[in-house]
Structure formats: structure tokens, C-alpha cells
Coordinates of C-alpha atoms in Angstrom, one line a residue:
Chain U
M615 CA 47.2 140.9 -33.9
S616 CA 47.7 137.4 -32.7
S617 CA 49.9 137.0 -29.6
T618 CA 51.6 134.1 -31.3
S619 CA 52.8 136.1 -34.3
Q620 CA 56.5 135.9 -33.2
I621 CA 56.4 132.1 -33.0
K622 CA 58.0 130.1 -35.8
G623 CA 55.2 128.0 -37.3
N624 CA 55.1 125.0 -39.6
R625 CA 55.6 127.2 -42.7
D626 CA 58.9 128.5 -41.2
G627 CA 60.0 124.9 -40.6
F628 CA 59.2 124.2 -44.3
G629 CA 61.2 127.2 -45.5
K630 CA 64.2 126.0 -43.5
A631 CA 63.8 122.5 -44.8
M632 CA 63.9 123.7 -48.4
V633 CA 67.4 125.3 -47.7
E634 CA 68.6 122.1 -45.9
I635 CA 67.4 119.8 -48.7
A636 CA 68.9 122.1 -51.4
K637 CA 72.3 121.9 -49.7
K638 CA 72.3 118.1 -50.0
D639 CA 70.5 117.5 -53.3
P640 CA 71.7 119.5 -56.3
Q641 CA 68.8 118.3 -58.4
M642 CA 66.2 119.8 -56.0
V643 CA 64.3 122.8 -57.4
V644 CA 61.5 125.0 -56.1
L645 CA 58.6 126.4 -58.1
C646 CA 56.4 129.1 -56.6
G647 CA 53.4 131.1 -57.7
D648 CA 54.2 134.6 -56.5
L649 CA 54.0 133.7 -52.8
S650 CA 57.7 133.1 -51.9
D651 CA 57.7 135.5 -48.9
S652 CA 54.4 134.2 -47.5
L653 CA 55.6 130.6 -47.8
K654 CA 59.0 131.3 -46.3
L655 CA 61.1 130.8 -49.4
T656 CA 63.0 134.1 -49.0
E657 CA 66.2 132.5 -47.8
F658 CA 66.0 129.7 -50.4
K659 CA 65.7 132.3 -53.1
K660 CA 68.7 134.2 -51.8
L661 CA 70.9 131.1 -51.5
F662 CA 69.7 129.2 -54.6
P663 CA 68.5 131.7 -57.1
D664 CA 69.2 129.4 -60.0
R665 CA 67.0 126.7 -58.5
Y666 CA 64.0 128.9 -57.8
V667 CA 61.5 129.0 -60.7
E668 CA 59.1 131.9 -60.4
C669 CA 55.8 130.9 -62.1
G670 CA 53.6 133.8 -61.3
V671 CA 49.9 133.4 -60.5
A672 CA 49.6 130.6 -63.1
E673 CA 49.3 127.4 -61.0
Q674 CA 48.2 125.1 -63.8
N675 CA 51.3 125.9 -65.8
M676 CA 53.4 125.7 -62.7
M677 CA 52.4 122.1 -62.0
G678 CA 53.0 121.2 -65.7
V679 CA 56.5 122.9 -65.6
A680 CA 57.2 120.9 -62.5
S681 CA 56.3 117.7 -64.3
G682 CA 58.7 118.6 -67.1
L683 CA 61.4 119.3 -64.6
A684 CA 60.8 115.9 -63.0
L685 CA 60.9 114.3 -66.4
Q686 CA 64.3 115.9 -66.8
G687 CA 65.5 114.4 -63.6
K688 CA 65.0 117.3 -61.3
N689 CA 63.3 116.9 -57.9
P690 CA 60.7 119.7 -57.8
W691 CA 58.7 121.2 -54.9
V692 CA 55.6 123.0 -56.2
V693 CA 54.6 125.7 -53.7
S694 CA 51.5 127.8 -53.3
Y695 CA 48.3 128.1 -51.2
A696 CA 46.3 124.9 -51.0
V697 CA 43.2 126.4 -52.6
F698 CA 45.3 126.9 -55.8
N699 CA 47.7 124.0 -55.3
P700 CA 46.4 121.2 -55.5
E701 CA 42.8 122.5 -55.7
R702 CA 43.1 124.7 -58.8
N703 CA 45.6 122.5 -60.6
L704 CA 44.3 119.1 -59.7
D705 CA 44.1 118.0 -63.4
Q706 CA 47.8 118.8 -63.9
L707 CA 48.7 117.1 -60.6
R708 CA 46.7 114.0 -61.6
T709 CA 48.6 113.7 -64.8
A710 CA 51.9 114.0 -62.9
V711 CA 50.8 111.4 -60.4
Y712 CA 49.7 109.0 -63.2
S713 CA 53.2 109.5 -64.6
E714 CA 54.6 108.5 -61.2
L715 CA 56.7 111.7 -61.2
N716 CA 58.8 112.7 -58.2
I717 CA 56.9 115.9 -57.4
K718 CA 56.3 117.4 -54.0
V719 CA 53.3 119.6 -53.6
V720 CA 53.0 122.2 -50.9
G721 CA 49.6 123.6 -50.0
G722 CA 49.9 126.6 -47.7
H723 CA 47.2 128.5 -45.8
A724 CA 45.2 125.3 -45.3
G725 CA 42.5 125.1 -42.7
L726 CA 40.5 127.9 -41.1
A727 CA 43.2 129.9 -39.5
T728 CA 44.3 132.1 -42.4
G729 CA 44.0 135.4 -40.8
R730 CA 41.0 137.4 -42.0
Y731 CA 41.3 136.4 -45.7
G732 CA 38.0 134.5 -45.7
S733 CA 36.9 131.3 -47.4
T734 CA 38.5 131.8 -50.8
H735 CA 41.9 131.3 -49.0
Q736 CA 40.7 128.6 -46.5
A737 CA 41.4 125.2 -48.0
L738 CA 39.2 122.6 -46.4
E739 CA 39.1 120.0 -49.2
D740 CA 42.7 119.5 -50.1
L741 CA 43.2 116.3 -48.1
A742 CA 40.1 114.7 -49.7
I743 CA 41.6 115.5 -53.1
I744 CA 45.1 114.4 -52.2
C745 CA 44.1 111.1 -50.5
S746 CA 42.0 110.1 -53.5
L747 CA 45.2 110.0 -55.7
P748 CA 47.1 106.7 -55.9
Y749 CA 50.8 106.6 -54.9
M750 CA 50.5 109.8 -52.8
T751 CA 52.1 110.4 -49.5
A752 CA 50.3 113.1 -47.5
I753 CA 51.8 114.9 -44.5
V754 CA 50.2 117.4 -42.1
P755 CA 52.8 118.9 -39.7
S756 CA 51.7 120.8 -36.7
D757 CA 54.7 122.8 -35.7
Y758 CA 58.1 124.2 -36.9
Q759 CA 60.1 121.1 -35.9
E760 CA 57.6 118.6 -37.5
A761 CA 57.6 120.6 -40.8
L762 CA 61.4 120.8 -40.8
T763 CA 61.9 117.1 -40.1
L764 CA 59.0 115.6 -42.1
S765 CA 59.8 117.8 -45.2
Q766 CA 63.3 116.4 -45.3
Q767 CA 61.9 112.8 -45.0
L768 CA 59.3 113.5 -47.6
H769 CA 62.0 114.6 -50.1
K770 CA 63.7 111.2 -49.8
I771 CA 60.5 109.3 -50.8
K772 CA 60.5 109.0 -54.5
G773 CA 57.1 109.7 -56.1
P774 CA 54.4 112.3 -55.5
G775 CA 54.0 113.8 -52.0
Y776 CA 51.9 116.5 -50.4
L777 CA 52.7 118.8 -47.5
R778 CA 49.9 120.8 -45.9
L779 CA 50.9 124.0 -44.1
S780 CA 49.1 126.6 -42.0
R781 CA 49.3 130.3 -41.8
L782 CA 48.9 130.5 -38.0
A783 CA 52.0 129.7 -36.1
K784 CA 51.4 127.7 -32.9
P785 CA 54.1 126.9 -30.3
N786 CA 55.9 123.6 -30.6
V787 CA 54.1 120.5 -29.5
Y788 CA 56.7 119.8 -26.9
E789 CA 56.4 123.2 -25.4
I790 CA 52.6 122.9 -25.2
A791 CA 53.0 119.4 -23.6
I792 CA 55.4 120.7 -21.0
N793 CA 53.1 123.6 -20.2
N794 CA 50.2 121.2 -19.7
N795 CA 52.1 118.6 -17.6
I796 CA 52.0 116.0 -20.3
K797 CA 55.2 113.9 -20.6
I798 CA 55.7 113.0 -24.3
Y799 CA 55.7 109.2 -24.6
E800 CA 57.3 108.8 -28.0
K801 CA 59.6 111.4 -29.5
E802 CA 60.3 109.9 -32.9
L803 CA 58.8 111.6 -36.0
K804 CA 58.7 109.3 -38.9
I805 CA 56.6 109.4 -42.0
G806 CA 54.0 106.6 -42.0
H807 CA 54.2 106.2 -38.2
A808 CA 51.5 107.5 -35.9
Q809 CA 53.4 109.2 -33.0
I810 CA 52.0 108.2 -29.6
L811 CA 52.2 111.5 -27.7
N812 CA 50.4 110.2 -24.6
Q813 CA 49.5 106.7 -23.6
G814 CA 46.0 106.0 -22.1
N815 CA 43.2 103.5 -21.7
D816 CA 39.9 105.3 -21.8
L817 CA 39.8 107.3 -25.0
T818 CA 41.9 107.6 -28.2
I819 CA 42.3 111.1 -29.7
I820 CA 43.8 111.4 -33.2
A821 CA 44.7 114.8 -34.5
N822 CA 47.2 116.5 -36.7
G823 CA 48.2 120.0 -37.9
L824 CA 47.1 122.9 -35.7
M825 CA 44.5 120.6 -34.1
L826 CA 47.3 118.8 -32.3
Q827 CA 48.2 121.6 -29.9
T828 CA 44.5 121.9 -29.0
A829 CA 44.3 118.1 -28.6
I830 CA 47.2 118.2 -26.1
E831 CA 45.5 120.9 -24.0
A832 CA 42.2 118.8 -24.1
T833 CA 44.1 115.7 -23.1
A834 CA 45.5 117.6 -20.1
L835 CA 42.0 118.8 -19.1
L836 CA 40.5 115.3 -19.5
K837 CA 43.4 113.9 -17.4
N838 CA 42.5 116.4 -14.6
M839 CA 39.0 115.0 -14.8
G840 CA 40.3 111.5 -14.2
L841 CA 40.3 110.2 -17.7
S842 CA 43.2 108.4 -19.3
V843 CA 43.6 109.6 -22.9
E844 CA 45.8 108.0 -25.6
L845 CA 46.8 110.8 -28.0
L846 CA 48.1 110.0 -31.5
N847 CA 49.8 112.6 -33.7
L848 CA 48.7 111.4 -37.2
H849 CA 51.0 113.7 -39.2
T850 CA 50.9 111.1 -42.1
V851 CA 47.4 111.0 -43.5
K852 CA 48.4 108.7 -46.3
P853 CA 49.6 106.0 -45.9
L854 CA 47.8 105.4 -42.6
D855 CA 49.6 103.7 -39.7
E856 CA 47.0 101.0 -39.4
T857 CA 48.8 99.0 -36.6
V858 CA 49.1 101.8 -34.1
I859 CA 45.5 103.1 -34.7
I860 CA 43.9 99.7 -34.5
N861 CA 45.9 98.7 -31.4
S862 CA 44.9 101.9 -29.7
V863 CA 41.2 101.7 -30.4
K864 CA 41.2 98.1 -29.5
K865 CA 42.4 99.1 -26.1
T866 CA 40.3 102.2 -25.5
K867 CA 37.2 101.3 -27.5
A868 CA 36.5 105.0 -27.9
L869 CA 37.8 107.3 -30.6
L870 CA 37.8 111.1 -31.3
V871 CA 39.3 112.4 -34.5
A872 CA 39.9 116.1 -35.2
Q873 CA 41.0 117.9 -38.3
E874 CA 40.9 121.4 -39.8
H875 CA 39.2 120.2 -42.9
Q876 CA 35.8 119.2 -44.2
L877 CA 34.3 116.8 -41.7
N878 CA 33.2 114.3 -44.3
S879 CA 36.6 113.4 -45.9
G880 CA 40.3 113.5 -45.4
L881 CA 41.6 112.1 -42.2
N882 CA 38.1 111.4 -40.8
S883 CA 36.9 109.2 -43.6
S884 CA 40.3 107.4 -43.9
I885 CA 40.1 106.4 -40.3
A886 CA 36.4 105.6 -40.3
Q887 CA 37.1 103.3 -43.3
L888 CA 40.0 101.7 -41.6
I889 CA 38.0 100.9 -38.5
V890 CA 35.0 99.5 -40.4
N891 CA 37.3 97.4 -42.5
N892 CA 38.8 95.8 -39.4
F893 CA 35.5 94.8 -37.8
G894 CA 35.3 91.1 -37.6
T895 CA 39.1 90.5 -38.0
K896 CA 41.3 92.7 -35.8
L897 CA 38.4 94.4 -34.1
N898 CA 35.8 92.2 -32.3
Q899 CA 34.0 94.9 -30.5
A900 CA 32.3 98.0 -31.6
I901 CA 34.3 101.2 -31.3
A902 CA 32.5 104.4 -30.2
C903 CA 33.6 107.2 -32.7
E904 CA 33.2 110.9 -33.0
F905 CA 34.7 113.1 -35.7
M906 CA 35.4 116.8 -35.7
G907 CA 35.7 119.1 -38.7
V908 CA 34.0 121.8 -40.7
D909 CA 30.5 120.5 -41.3
E910 CA 29.0 121.0 -44.7
T911 CA 29.9 124.7 -44.9
F912 CA 32.7 127.1 -45.9
G913 CA 35.0 129.2 -43.7
E914 CA 34.8 133.0 -43.5
S915 CA 36.7 136.0 -42.1
G916 CA 37.4 136.1 -38.4
S917 CA 40.0 135.6 -35.8
E918 CA 41.3 132.0 -35.3
E919 CA 39.6 131.9 -31.9
E920 CA 36.3 132.9 -33.3
L921 CA 36.6 130.5 -36.2
Y922 CA 37.6 127.5 -34.1
Q923 CA 34.8 128.3 -31.7
K924 CA 32.2 128.7 -34.4
H925 CA 33.2 125.4 -36.1
S926 CA 33.6 123.5 -32.9
L927 CA 37.3 123.0 -33.2
D928 CA 38.4 124.6 -30.0
K929 CA 39.4 123.1 -26.6
L930 CA 35.8 123.1 -25.3
A931 CA 34.6 121.4 -28.4
F932 CA 37.1 118.6 -27.7
L933 CA 35.6 118.2 -24.2
R934 CA 32.0 118.2 -25.5
K935 CA 32.9 115.5 -28.1
A936 CA 34.9 113.5 -25.5
K937 CA 31.8 113.4 -23.3
L938 CA 29.7 112.3 -26.2
V939 CA 31.9 109.5 -27.3
L940 CA 32.4 108.2 -23.8
A941 CA 28.6 108.1 -23.4
K942 CA 28.4 106.1 -26.6
K943 CA 31.1 103.8 -25.4
K944 CA 29.2 103.1 -22.2
S945 CA 26.0 102.3 -24.2
L946 CA 28.0 99.9 -26.4
A947 CA 29.6 98.0 -23.5
Chain J
M47 CA 73.4 116.2 -95.0
P48 CA 71.7 114.7 -98.0
A49 CA 68.7 116.5 -99.5
P50 CA 65.4 115.1 -98.2
D51 CA 63.8 112.4 -100.3
F52 CA 60.3 114.0 -100.6
K53 CA 58.9 111.0 -102.5
K54 CA 59.9 108.6 -99.7
L55 CA 58.6 110.9 -97.0
H56 CA 55.2 111.1 -98.8
K57 CA 55.1 107.3 -99.0
I58 CA 55.8 107.0 -95.3
A59 CA 53.1 109.6 -94.4
Y60 CA 50.5 107.5 -96.2
Q61 CA 51.8 104.3 -94.8
V62 CA 51.4 105.9 -91.4
R63 CA 47.8 106.9 -92.3
Q64 CA 47.0 103.3 -93.2
D65 CA 48.4 102.1 -89.9
V66 CA 46.3 104.6 -88.1
L67 CA 43.1 103.7 -89.9
R68 CA 43.7 100.0 -89.3
M69 CA 44.4 100.6 -85.5
T70 CA 41.3 102.7 -85.3
V71 CA 39.1 100.0 -86.8
L72 CA 40.7 97.2 -84.9
S73 CA 40.3 98.9 -81.5
E74 CA 37.0 100.7 -82.5
S75 CA 38.6 103.8 -81.1
G76 CA 40.6 106.7 -82.5
H77 CA 40.7 110.3 -83.8
L78 CA 41.2 110.1 -87.5
A79 CA 40.8 113.7 -88.5
G80 CA 43.6 115.0 -86.2
S81 CA 45.7 112.0 -86.7
F82 CA 45.7 112.5 -90.5
S83 CA 46.2 116.3 -90.3
G84 CA 49.4 115.8 -88.2
S85 CA 50.9 112.9 -90.2
E86 CA 53.4 114.9 -92.4
T87 CA 54.5 116.9 -89.3
M88 CA 55.4 113.8 -87.2
V89 CA 57.0 112.0 -90.2
A90 CA 59.1 115.1 -91.0
L91 CA 60.3 115.3 -87.4
Y92 CA 61.4 111.7 -87.2
F93 CA 62.3 110.9 -90.9
A94 CA 63.8 114.2 -92.1
D95 CA 66.5 114.7 -89.5
I96 CA 64.7 117.4 -87.6
L97 CA 64.4 115.7 -84.3
R98 CA 67.7 114.4 -83.0
H99 CA 67.0 110.9 -81.9
D100 CA 68.2 107.3 -81.9
P101 CA 65.5 104.5 -82.0
K102 CA 68.0 102.1 -80.4
R103 CA 68.6 104.5 -77.5
P104 CA 65.2 106.1 -76.8
N105 CA 66.6 107.7 -73.6
W106 CA 69.8 109.0 -75.3
E107 CA 70.9 112.0 -73.3
K108 CA 71.5 114.2 -76.4
R109 CA 68.1 113.6 -78.0
D110 CA 65.6 116.3 -78.8
F111 CA 62.3 115.8 -77.0
F112 CA 59.0 115.4 -78.7
I113 CA 56.1 116.2 -76.4
L114 CA 52.8 115.3 -77.9
S115 CA 50.2 117.5 -76.2
K116 CA 47.2 116.6 -78.4
G117 CA 47.4 113.1 -77.0
H118 CA 44.3 111.8 -78.9
V119 CA 46.3 111.6 -82.1
C120 CA 48.8 109.2 -80.6
P121 CA 48.1 106.5 -83.2
T122 CA 50.1 108.6 -85.6
L123 CA 53.0 108.9 -83.2
Y124 CA 52.8 105.2 -82.4
S125 CA 53.0 104.4 -86.1
V126 CA 55.9 106.8 -86.8
L127 CA 57.8 105.4 -83.8
A128 CA 57.2 101.8 -84.9
R129 CA 58.1 102.6 -88.6
K130 CA 61.3 104.3 -87.3
G131 CA 62.3 101.1 -85.4
F132 CA 61.5 102.2 -81.7
F133 CA 59.5 99.0 -81.4
E134 CA 58.0 96.3 -83.6
V135 CA 55.4 97.4 -86.1
Q136 CA 53.3 94.3 -85.1
E137 CA 52.7 95.9 -81.7
L138 CA 50.6 98.6 -83.3
D139 CA 47.8 96.0 -83.3
E140 CA 47.8 96.2 -79.5
Y141 CA 46.6 99.9 -79.6
A142 CA 44.1 100.6 -76.8
K143 CA 43.8 97.0 -75.7
L144 CA 43.9 96.0 -72.0
G145 CA 47.4 95.9 -70.7
S146 CA 48.9 97.4 -73.8
R147 CA 51.8 99.9 -73.8
L148 CA 49.9 101.7 -76.5
Q149 CA 47.3 103.3 -74.4
G150 CA 44.3 105.1 -76.0
H151 CA 46.0 108.3 -74.9
P152 CA 49.8 108.1 -74.2
H153 CA 51.0 107.0 -70.8
F154 CA 54.5 107.5 -69.6
A155 CA 55.5 106.3 -66.1
F156 CA 58.7 107.7 -64.7
G157 CA 61.3 105.0 -64.1
S158 CA 59.0 102.2 -65.4
K159 CA 60.3 99.4 -67.7
H160 CA 56.8 99.1 -69.2
N161 CA 57.0 102.4 -71.1
L162 CA 56.6 102.4 -74.9
P163 CA 60.0 103.4 -76.3
G164 CA 59.9 106.9 -77.7
I165 CA 57.0 108.2 -75.6
E166 CA 58.2 111.1 -73.4
N167 CA 55.0 112.2 -71.6
T168 CA 51.5 111.4 -70.5
S169 CA 48.9 113.4 -72.4
G170 CA 45.2 113.4 -73.1
S171 CA 44.0 116.3 -71.0
L172 CA 44.5 119.1 -73.4
G173 CA 46.7 122.1 -72.6
Q174 CA 49.2 120.3 -70.5
G175 CA 51.9 119.3 -73.0
I176 CA 53.2 122.8 -73.4
S177 CA 53.9 123.2 -69.7
Q178 CA 55.6 119.8 -69.6
A179 CA 57.7 120.9 -72.6
A180 CA 58.5 124.2 -70.9
G181 CA 59.6 122.3 -67.7
I182 CA 61.9 120.0 -69.8
A183 CA 63.3 123.1 -71.6
I184 CA 64.1 125.0 -68.4
G185 CA 65.6 121.9 -66.9
L186 CA 67.9 121.4 -69.9
K187 CA 68.9 125.1 -69.6
M188 CA 69.7 124.7 -65.9
D189 CA 72.0 121.8 -66.8
G190 CA 73.6 123.8 -69.7
K191 CA 72.4 121.3 -72.3
K192 CA 71.6 122.2 -75.9
N193 CA 68.8 119.8 -76.7
H194 CA 65.6 121.1 -78.2
V195 CA 62.0 120.4 -77.1
F196 CA 59.2 120.2 -79.7
C197 CA 55.6 120.3 -78.5
L198 CA 52.7 119.4 -80.9
M199 CA 49.4 121.0 -80.0
S200 CA 46.1 121.5 -81.8
D201 CA 44.4 124.7 -82.7
G202 CA 41.3 123.8 -80.7
E203 CA 43.7 123.2 -77.7
Q204 CA 44.4 126.9 -77.8
Q205 CA 41.0 127.3 -76.0
E206 CA 42.7 126.0 -72.8
G207 CA 43.8 128.7 -70.5
Q208 CA 46.9 126.8 -69.4
V209 CA 48.4 127.2 -72.9
W210 CA 48.4 131.0 -72.4
E211 CA 50.0 130.7 -69.0
A212 CA 52.7 128.6 -70.5
Y213 CA 53.3 131.1 -73.4
T214 CA 53.9 133.9 -70.9
F215 CA 56.2 131.6 -68.9
I216 CA 58.2 130.4 -71.9
N217 CA 58.9 134.0 -73.1
H218 CA 59.7 135.3 -69.6
H219 CA 62.3 132.6 -69.1
N220 CA 63.7 133.0 -72.7
L221 CA 63.3 129.3 -73.5
D222 CA 64.8 129.5 -77.0
N223 CA 65.2 125.7 -77.0
F224 CA 61.4 125.4 -77.2
V225 CA 59.6 124.9 -80.5
G226 CA 55.8 124.9 -80.4
L227 CA 53.9 123.3 -83.3
I228 CA 50.3 124.0 -83.7
D229 CA 48.3 121.7 -86.1
C230 CA 45.7 124.1 -87.4
N231 CA 43.1 121.8 -88.8
K232 CA 40.3 124.1 -87.9
I233 CA 37.9 121.6 -86.3
Q234 CA 37.1 120.2 -82.9
I235 CA 34.6 117.6 -81.6
S236 CA 31.5 119.7 -82.0
G237 CA 32.3 121.4 -85.3
K238 CA 34.4 124.1 -86.8
I239 CA 36.5 126.0 -84.2
K240 CA 35.3 129.3 -85.7
N241 CA 31.7 128.3 -84.6
V242 CA 32.5 126.6 -81.3
L243 CA 34.9 129.1 -79.7
P244 CA 37.0 131.0 -82.2
I245 CA 40.6 131.6 -81.3
R246 CA 40.9 134.5 -83.7
D247 CA 44.4 135.7 -85.0
L248 CA 46.7 133.2 -83.4
K249 CA 49.8 134.5 -85.2
L250 CA 49.2 138.0 -83.9
K251 CA 48.6 136.7 -80.4
L252 CA 51.8 134.6 -80.4
L253 CA 53.8 137.6 -81.7
A254 CA 52.4 139.7 -78.9
F255 CA 53.5 137.1 -76.4
G256 CA 57.1 137.4 -77.7
F257 CA 57.4 134.3 -80.0
R258 CA 59.2 134.0 -83.3
V259 CA 56.3 132.7 -85.5
F260 CA 56.6 130.7 -88.7
E261 CA 53.8 129.5 -90.9
A262 CA 54.0 126.3 -92.9
D263 CA 51.9 124.1 -95.2
G264 CA 51.5 121.1 -92.9
H265 CA 51.2 118.7 -95.9
D266 CA 54.1 120.0 -98.0
F267 CA 57.3 118.4 -96.9
A268 CA 59.5 121.0 -98.6
D269 CA 57.9 123.8 -96.8
L270 CA 57.5 121.9 -93.5
I271 CA 61.2 120.8 -93.4
K272 CA 62.4 124.4 -94.2
K273 CA 60.3 125.9 -91.4
L274 CA 61.1 123.2 -88.9
K275 CA 64.8 123.7 -89.5
L276 CA 64.5 127.4 -89.2
A277 CA 62.6 126.9 -85.9
K278 CA 65.6 124.9 -84.5
S279 CA 68.0 127.8 -85.3
H280 CA 68.6 129.8 -82.1
E281 CA 67.6 133.4 -82.2
R282 CA 67.3 133.9 -78.5
K283 CA 63.6 133.6 -78.9
A284 CA 61.2 130.7 -78.5
T285 CA 59.5 129.7 -81.7
V286 CA 56.1 128.5 -82.7
V287 CA 55.3 127.1 -86.2
L288 CA 51.7 127.3 -87.3
L289 CA 50.9 124.3 -89.5
N290 CA 48.2 125.0 -92.0
T291 CA 46.5 121.5 -92.3
I292 CA 43.4 119.8 -93.5
A293 CA 41.5 117.7 -91.0
G294 CA 41.2 114.1 -92.2
K295 CA 43.7 114.8 -95.0
G296 CA 44.1 111.9 -97.4
V297 CA 40.6 110.5 -97.4
S298 CA 38.2 112.5 -99.6
F299 CA 35.1 112.0 -97.4
M300 CA 36.8 112.8 -94.2
E301 CA 38.5 116.0 -95.2
N302 CA 37.4 119.1 -93.3
D303 CA 34.5 117.2 -91.7
S304 CA 34.4 117.4 -87.9
K305 CA 32.3 114.3 -87.8
W306 CA 35.6 112.4 -88.2
H307 CA 37.2 113.9 -85.1
S308 CA 36.5 110.7 -83.3
H309 CA 34.2 108.7 -85.5
V310 CA 35.1 105.1 -86.3
P311 CA 34.5 104.1 -89.9
N312 CA 32.2 101.2 -90.8
E313 CA 33.4 98.4 -93.2
S314 CA 32.6 100.0 -96.5
E315 CA 34.0 103.4 -95.3
Y316 CA 37.1 101.5 -94.1
S317 CA 37.6 99.8 -97.5
Q318 CA 37.2 103.0 -99.5
A319 CA 39.5 105.0 -97.1
M320 CA 42.2 102.3 -97.3
K321 CA 42.0 102.2 -101.1
E322 CA 42.3 106.0 -101.3
L323 CA 45.3 106.1 -99.0
E324 CA 47.0 103.3 -101.0
I325 CA 46.6 105.1 -104.3
K326 CA 47.6 108.5 -102.9
G327 CA 50.6 107.0 -101.2
K328 CA 51.9 105.8 -104.6
N329 CA 51.2 109.0 -106.5
N330 CA 53.1 112.1 -105.6

């Protein structure tokens, strides 16, 4: 049993947000595929039974029904695990997005830390899929507060949106920062804006979701080693906050990106593309880059500690990668 | 309500077929077999007071919804809508051209001013229309509204698993404002459905799912209108009407031949087909 099991995680924040949104918007509805307890919709169901649409384990139909509800002027949230939603029902989502419908998709149990369920329940491709769709806003909250705040903001954005949730509950970012003697530089959480958690000059670290808490711990360790790290919370994967990212790497000339996702896509590829596109205009010097993620393989059963260690997504992996990227920076200078 | 003028409806159905044939040849793209098998159904819905609608107010709140799920037969719907006055008949010539509102498969963009009047949904990927229709139907019920939702599918489309998910959903949620229409023309791209992947006894399956099921001759307006009106009468059950149709109906050399699922006729085939449709449109 994880020692963090009593902590409220991002899926709890999402569940709370659904109740808050429903109180304000009478047209808001929630569709779920037989996972309402797991995805923290118990209270929503109790308070708004007429606005909860049970769809059973039939995710393709669920996305289509959500489309029909959106066509009828409702503001639906479509909720299941990310491997089923948007992975199983991509075709139906694609049609909805092409129709510019106001649909919010919630992919739960994303990443490696899904208990011991194994790879069939570990979505590591969802951001690649979501980021390839036009008009999409994609959000990856790390903790309870982020999920609560950003879900409510996402609801106000007309059009398709994606919210990625985790099974594992990690303590709030602020709590982790305080425990690691990091003073949070910028407190505002705003969709589309990369939150600068710590300012620094030697290395930029970009992370989101459950990687963020680890990145804070790594930042503190690197600080103790005399390095000045700029840590960005990139909760919005699409659209990217180009200004903050470019300004940061221009200053540090070294970048480390971490995500609980396939290495070759999602946040990593979006940022790599952003940087390459800016060479010769906003960037006149090469930037040393390293990326972290699951490398050309699937997940498996195991504890989160074991899985993060095996796939080089733990605190020590951050330090190894930081060393590597700083060496690259030195050779580029 | 006046008795339906079957002669006039027949004439319109053949005029629609001629429109579809012309659009297909002009754009070198189309699906004639299914477009022709569904002609009488769509004409009956819009011209025989089945579907509550107003061409001058395509977004009228009290309208019934027509969700085309077999999006590849959209030329028929485009023609019916144009002939009903939703937009100018002349615009049919723009079918499948760059920048056109008449996309090769229907496109509806929520809140856009560029939508083709009368089009309610995006379709083209089979199996999705029924879920969209179910969503509209449950949304109407949430708001206490009485509108009906019609959804036209094909028999080949019943191979899609999503359709069966939707059938379970519709019956569980008692969506008696839903009317499914299945154009049973018995063909698909690669041949006869019974040879590609048979769907077996559709009526029996639908009854087992909980539907009220009617069967109709999809080319006989008297029978069609009778069954469609019955389908609209609430009986606290969702309804499906199985339409017995002929693929390529109206053109002798196209009938029951899967080659014409998406084949574009050459010049002489076009002339002969057009001549047949003109003659058949006049004789009833």
C-alpha cells in the first residue's frame, strides 16, 4: 500500500471541479463508462443524477452520445481511463473535433503509476493522439489544486479539450516545494501559461503531471549542488506557451523535459519542434536538450517506485540527465 | 392533413436521382447505389410531413432532427434539401468541390456560419450517426422537449460494433423519441453483404435489444409513409424501421450490383441512366 494513499490527488480535484462547474452551468453534463467511483464522480452523481449519463463499457458510443448532447447545446465532459478515452474512441473524438463541438475529454489512469494493473491500463500515447488534433486544448495537472482550478478554466474554453489524470495521488506542489526549501516564484495557474515555479540561470527543467513533484525534488538537489535551475510547470501541453519556454532556454541554454508518456511524442516532441523552429530567429545559439519518457516500450505491473526507476523517471534519473545535458551545454559553448 | 400525393412524391424522388447522377458525374465522385436506394425514404421524410421542419428556419427549435449516418449518400440529402428550399438548387453543382459547403461527406461545424442549411451532423465514418442521434435524443429529454430524432443507417453499417453499443444505450435510456431507419439494400463496397460479413436476422436482433420494429418497402411511398408515421407515435419504446430497398434503384444496369457502390458512370452510361430516370419519373 502506498504511503500516499490518503492524499487527495488530481483525480479528486477533478471530481470536485465537476461539482463546482455543475453548480454554475445548468447545461453541463457528465458521461462516464462505468468508472464513476474510480474517477471521483460519486458526489457529482449524488448531487446531479439527472445530469450524469451512464454509458457502460461502451466508449465509442459514449463519445458519439456526447457529440449529440453537444449538438443539442449541452456542455459534456466524457470520462473514462485514457487507454479507452481517447485511445479506443479516437475516431469518434476526431469527428467531434472536426465538428468543433464543445466536448471535454477526461483520460484517467494515464502514465505508469496505475497501481499494479499493468500496461493495458497505462496510457502512454494519449498526448500524442490529442496533440495531433486541431483546435484541441490539452491539460496535464499534477495535483489536487491544479486539477480543480484548471478543470474549471477548461470548461470556460469553448471547443474540444483534454484533461489527463493520474491514479497515484502525490502531495500538492506547494507542499513539496516548502519541504524542499523551494520558494514558489509564480503562483498563478492559467491555461496556456507556463508557470515559472523556480527561477534560475543554468538549466531549464520542464515537467507536468506527476513528474512535476519529482522535478521539484530534483531542482532542490541540484540547487544544493550549486546549480541554478529554472523550473517550468507546463500543465498546458497545447497550446504551448512559446514565449516563456523560449525566453527560459535563451537564458539557460540547457533544457531537460520530463513526461510520463512515450518519449518520442507528446510534450517532448512539441517542445523539440518549438525550439528547432526558433533557431535562426528568436534563438541564435544551440540549446543542449535532453528528454525523459518511456522509451519505445510498454509499461507493466509494479509499484510506482519500481516503475519510475525502471523507466528512468525517478529523482536520480533527473540528476543523471541533468549532468548529461550540462555536459552537452559545455561542449556547445 | 391532406392525403399524400404519391404521384408528386414519385416525381420528386426521380428528380432527386437525376440531381445525384449529375452531381456524381460533375465531381467524378459519389455513391450511386446507396444514394438511389435511399431516395424515397429521404423524400418521404421531407416532402410527406413526416419530419417536422421549416426550410426557412433550419435551426427551428421545434424541428425534428434528421441524422444521416451513412454519410456517403449525402448527394441525395443535399438534393432533397435544395429541392425543399433550404438552399439554391444551383449550389448542388458545387458538390465535393474545394471550399464547398457540400462536402463529399457531410460536415457540420458547431456555431459556424458556413454550414449547409439543413445539415445536422458530420458523418462519413460509419456507425457514428446513431450515437450522435442518441445524444440529441437524450438531450431533448433532459430539456423536456418532444422533438423526434431520425437516423438513417445502412445495412452494411450494422457491421460496426458501435451501432450495437448504441442500441443497448438507447433502450436502457428509453429513448422513445428515437427512430432508426435502416436502408437494407443488401450490398457494400466489396459485394453482397451476405458474402462479405452477413448480419443475419436484423429484425430478430433488434427485437431482442428492445426495439419496436417495423418493416417497409423502401420504394413504395404508401407503405413508407404509413410505417414512418407509426414510428413517430410514442409507445414508450424506441423504434427502428427496416427499409427493404434495391441498390441502384431506378437505373436498370445499376440495380442490385455492388459495382455501383462508388463507381462513377462514363458518358454513355450517364446518358442511358439519365434517360431511364427521366422516363421512370414520368411514369408511375
